[in-house]
């Protein structure tokens, strides 16, 4: 992928750690990127093995297999299991949620996605996120190799720079969950931001 290393450099430059929800097939295709993500101290989550277009339409066996195949790749490449799952495109129903929970996963969605049809430029993408910011927010940003993702990298830079200027702290999903477990949402430190999710893909950009 062209843009994942750029996202990693942005996070490094601001001493930020992100949570990368990865597709198993892409991990197998780009193991060097996976190694970079782990080496730089970021968290990896399960984004399924094949990124089905409508995971909630699959059978229970198919859902389970897609989760477990991805988990196998993650364990093989990182030496540890993840307990975080983000359903493709955020599509989920009771069956998907239950299957994930029974296998020890916490399902993670997002507060705001930088990528949106009503925000076609990097500047508009950044403003879309900044307008919706709140303590404990999960912000979904994208990487990948599609040329269109260049604007996502620029938007990510603008978001990070503005939030760093405001004094926000950048945390991973596990850190956010730990803070949530310690008290109600309104006890979050007032300046926490979560660079929530990136993953590996090619061709048509999945979410």
Tab-separated table of C-alpha atoms in Angstrom:
chain	number	residue	atom	x	y	z
A	1	UNK	CA	0.000	0.000	0.000
A	2	UNK	CA	1.157	3.499	-0.774
A	3	UNK	CA	-0.485	5.402	2.040
A	4	UNK	CA	-0.265	3.219	5.153
A	5	UNK	CA	3.408	4.121	5.757
A	6	UNK	CA	2.473	7.795	5.450
A	7	UNK	CA	-0.237	7.386	8.095
A	8	UNK	CA	2.272	5.625	10.341
A	9	UNK	CA	4.730	8.503	9.897
A	10	UNK	CA	2.028	11.021	10.824
A	11	UNK	CA	1.207	9.123	14.005
A	12	UNK	CA	4.898	8.842	14.902
A	13	UNK	CA	5.461	12.554	14.359
A	14	UNK	CA	2.784	13.355	16.953
A	15	UNK	CA	3.625	10.524	19.360
A	16	UNK	CA	0.206	9.013	18.670
A	17	UNK	CA	-0.807	5.371	18.682
A	18	UNK	CA	-3.607	4.057	16.507
A	19	UNK	CA	-5.753	0.953	16.258
A	20	UNK	CA	-5.551	-0.715	12.851
A	21	UNK	CA	-8.464	-3.000	12.001
A	22	UNK	CA	-6.977	-5.269	9.371
A	23	UNK	CA	-8.356	-7.580	6.710
A	24	UNK	CA	-6.740	-11.008	6.881
A	25	UNK	CA	-6.303	-11.347	3.104
A	26	UNK	CA	-4.515	-7.996	2.963
A	27	UNK	CA	-2.306	-8.914	5.894
A	28	UNK	CA	-1.151	-12.001	4.023
A	29	UNK	CA	-0.463	-9.913	0.923
A	30	UNK	CA	1.407	-7.155	2.767
A	31	UNK	CA	3.161	-8.741	5.778
A	32	UNK	CA	5.775	-5.989	5.796
A	33	UNK	CA	3.100	-3.413	6.567
A	34	UNK	CA	1.793	-5.564	9.413
A	35	UNK	CA	5.298	-5.768	10.864
A	36	UNK	CA	5.651	-1.983	10.649
A	37	UNK	CA	2.366	-1.407	12.460
A	38	UNK	CA	3.351	-3.758	15.281
A	39	UNK	CA	6.938	-2.472	15.490
A	40	UNK	CA	5.705	1.096	15.904
A	41	UNK	CA	3.543	0.151	18.866
A	42	UNK	CA	0.073	0.235	17.356
A	43	UNK	CA	-2.837	-2.097	18.090
A	44	UNK	CA	-4.291	-4.507	15.521
A	45	UNK	CA	-7.960	-5.503	15.460
A	46	UNK	CA	-9.968	-8.059	13.464
A	47	UNK	CA	-11.732	-6.670	10.372
A	48	UNK	CA	-12.579	-10.149	9.013
A	49	UNK	CA	-10.540	-12.203	6.563
A	50	UNK	CA	-12.351	-11.347	3.314
A	51	UNK	CA	-14.255	-8.125	4.132
A	52	UNK	CA	-17.683	-9.399	3.020
A	53	UNK	CA	-19.956	-6.748	1.591
A	54	UNK	CA	-22.824	-7.661	3.918
A	55	UNK	CA	-21.568	-9.758	6.805
A	56	UNK	CA	-25.005	-9.795	8.422
A	57	UNK	CA	-26.334	-11.683	5.364
A	58	UNK	CA	-23.895	-14.572	5.837
A	59	UNK	CA	-24.661	-17.792	7.666
A	60	UNK	CA	-23.393	-18.271	11.202
A	61	UNK	CA	-20.780	-20.713	9.909
A	62	UNK	CA	-19.565	-18.227	7.309
A	63	UNK	CA	-19.350	-15.406	9.838
A	64	UNK	CA	-17.450	-17.594	12.277
A	65	UNK	CA	-15.039	-18.809	9.615
A	66	UNK	CA	-14.281	-15.268	8.412
A	67	UNK	CA	-13.544	-14.114	11.945
A	68	UNK	CA	-11.438	-17.138	12.790
A	69	UNK	CA	-9.437	-17.031	9.560
A	70	UNK	CA	-8.519	-13.413	10.242
A	71	UNK	CA	-7.703	-14.194	13.850
A	72	UNK	CA	-5.394	-16.972	12.714
A	73	UNK	CA	-3.478	-14.564	10.503
A	74	UNK	CA	-3.232	-11.998	13.310
A	75	UNK	CA	-1.952	-14.567	15.808
A	76	UNK	CA	0.542	-15.968	13.329
A	77	UNK	CA	1.941	-12.557	12.415
A	78	UNK	CA	1.853	-10.814	15.788
A	79	UNK	CA	2.126	-13.674	18.262
A	80	UNK	CA	-0.968	-12.579	20.126
A	81	UNK	CA	-4.747	-12.655	19.863
A	82	UNK	CA	-6.869	-9.560	19.444
A	83	UNK	CA	-10.142	-9.039	21.266
A	84	UNK	CA	-11.323	-6.172	19.054
A	85	UNK	CA	-13.624	-6.598	16.062
A	86	UNK	CA	-14.901	-4.008	13.632
A	87	UNK	CA	-17.552	-5.272	11.203
A	88	UNK	CA	-17.014	-4.310	7.560
A	89	UNK	CA	-18.789	-1.054	6.737
A	90	UNK	CA	-20.129	-1.029	10.285
A	91	UNK	CA	-22.904	-3.431	9.276
A	92	UNK	CA	-23.965	-5.592	12.196
A	93	UNK	CA	-27.014	-7.347	13.578
A	94	UNK	CA	-27.696	-9.442	16.652
A	95	UNK	CA	-26.279	-12.597	15.086
A	96	UNK	CA	-22.961	-11.012	14.136
A	97	UNK	CA	-22.672	-9.299	17.514
A	98	UNK	CA	-23.421	-12.527	19.408
A	99	UNK	CA	-20.992	-14.636	17.381
A	100	UNK	CA	-18.239	-12.087	17.954
A	101	UNK	CA	-18.997	-11.807	21.668
A	102	UNK	CA	-19.032	-15.586	22.123
A	103	UNK	CA	-15.518	-15.662	20.701
A	104	UNK	CA	-14.280	-13.033	23.091
A	105	UNK	CA	-14.527	-9.979	20.840
A	106	UNK	CA	-15.659	-6.514	21.738
A	107	UNK	CA	-17.353	-4.965	18.702
A	108	UNK	CA	-16.004	-1.503	17.896
A	109	UNK	CA	-17.731	1.085	15.701
A	110	UNK	CA	-16.940	4.795	15.413
A	111	UNK	CA	-18.156	8.247	16.336
A	112	UNK	CA	-17.328	9.942	13.038
A	113	UNK	CA	-15.776	8.836	9.755
A	114	UNK	CA	-13.558	11.359	7.967
A	115	UNK	CA	-14.481	9.875	4.600
A	116	UNK	CA	-17.923	11.054	3.489
A	117	UNK	CA	-19.540	11.937	0.168
A	118	UNK	CA	-20.467	15.360	1.538
A	119	UNK	CA	-16.822	16.075	2.350
A	120	UNK	CA	-14.950	15.647	-0.951
A	121	UNK	CA	-11.766	17.547	-0.051
A	122	UNK	CA	-9.226	16.921	2.729
A	123	UNK	CA	-10.136	20.243	4.336
A	124	UNK	CA	-13.837	19.393	4.378
A	125	UNK	CA	-13.086	15.927	5.721
A	126	UNK	CA	-11.079	17.417	8.569
A	127	UNK	CA	-13.763	19.968	9.399
A	128	UNK	CA	-16.410	17.233	9.370
A	129	UNK	CA	-14.452	15.405	12.062
A	130	UNK	CA	-13.589	18.452	14.133
A	131	UNK	CA	-17.229	19.590	14.255
A	132	UNK	CA	-18.270	16.239	15.710
A	133	UNK	CA	-15.461	15.868	18.208
A	134	UNK	CA	-16.268	15.005	21.830
A	135	UNK	CA	-14.322	13.432	24.710
A	136	UNK	CA	-13.771	9.743	24.095
A	137	UNK	CA	-14.653	9.990	20.392
A	138	UNK	CA	-13.574	7.278	17.972
A	139	UNK	CA	-12.525	8.726	14.630
A	140	UNK	CA	-12.376	6.445	11.612
A	141	UNK	CA	-9.730	7.262	9.019
A	142	UNK	CA	-8.572	5.268	6.004
A	143	UNK	CA	-5.376	4.200	4.331
A	144	UNK	CA	-4.692	1.834	1.421
A	145	UNK	CA	-3.207	2.127	-2.045
A	146	UNK	CA	-6.048	3.597	-4.111
A	147	UNK	CA	-4.936	7.009	-5.477
A	148	UNK	CA	-8.110	8.524	-4.005
A	149	UNK	CA	-6.753	7.810	-0.534
A	150	UNK	CA	-4.181	10.597	-0.859
A	151	UNK	CA	-6.861	12.986	0.402
A	152	UNK	CA	-7.440	10.777	3.446
A	153	UNK	CA	-3.795	11.062	4.411
A	154	UNK	CA	-3.932	14.845	4.056
A	155	UNK	CA	-7.136	14.990	6.093
A	156	UNK	CA	-5.560	12.829	8.775
A	157	UNK	CA	-2.629	15.230	8.977
A	158	UNK	CA	-4.954	18.226	9.309
A	159	UNK	CA	-6.999	16.502	12.019
A	160	UNK	CA	-3.955	15.443	14.008
A	161	UNK	CA	-2.295	18.846	13.762
A	162	UNK	CA	-5.419	20.696	14.887
A	163	UNK	CA	-6.105	18.346	17.776
A	164	UNK	CA	-2.483	18.392	18.874
A	165	UNK	CA	-2.671	22.193	18.873
A	166	UNK	CA	-5.752	21.967	21.091
A	167	UNK	CA	-3.910	19.707	23.499
A	168	UNK	CA	-5.709	16.462	22.801
A	169	UNK	CA	-4.184	13.153	23.810
A	170	UNK	CA	-4.101	10.356	21.230
A	171	UNK	CA	-5.015	6.899	22.535
A	172	UNK	CA	-5.760	3.398	21.272
A	173	UNK	CA	-9.036	1.506	21.535
A	174	UNK	CA	-7.802	-0.606	24.486
A	175	UNK	CA	-6.777	2.547	26.349
A	176	UNK	CA	-10.170	4.102	25.683
A	177	UNK	CA	-11.983	0.971	26.876
A	178	UNK	CA	-9.864	0.913	30.006
A	179	UNK	CA	-10.809	4.509	30.758
A	180	UNK	CA	-14.479	3.741	30.102
A	181	UNK	CA	-14.344	0.801	32.504
A	182	UNK	CA	-12.961	3.075	35.197
A	183	UNK	CA	-15.970	5.394	35.167
A	184	UNK	CA	-18.850	6.930	33.195
A	185	UNK	CA	-18.253	8.603	29.840
A	186	UNK	CA	-18.234	12.081	31.321
A	187	UNK	CA	-15.168	11.185	33.396
A	188	UNK	CA	-12.960	11.022	30.284
A	189	UNK	CA	-10.124	13.508	30.407
A	190	UNK	CA	-11.435	16.473	28.415
A	191	UNK	CA	-8.846	16.219	25.664
A	192	UNK	CA	-8.713	12.629	24.474
A	193	UNK	CA	-8.932	11.700	20.839
A	194	UNK	CA	-8.720	8.242	19.375
A	195	UNK	CA	-7.178	7.607	15.943
A	196	UNK	CA	-9.459	4.685	15.589
A	197	UNK	CA	-9.058	2.528	12.585
A	198	UNK	CA	-6.991	1.854	9.543
A	199	UNK	CA	-6.662	-1.332	7.547
A	200	UNK	CA	-5.051	-2.791	4.464
A	201	UNK	CA	-6.879	-2.997	1.192
A	202	UNK	CA	-6.564	-2.531	-2.532
A	203	UNK	CA	-8.890	-1.801	-5.440
A	204	UNK	CA	-12.285	-0.658	-4.237
A	205	UNK	CA	-11.825	0.867	-0.823
A	206	UNK	CA	-13.774	-0.997	1.842
A	207	UNK	CA	-14.733	0.461	5.156
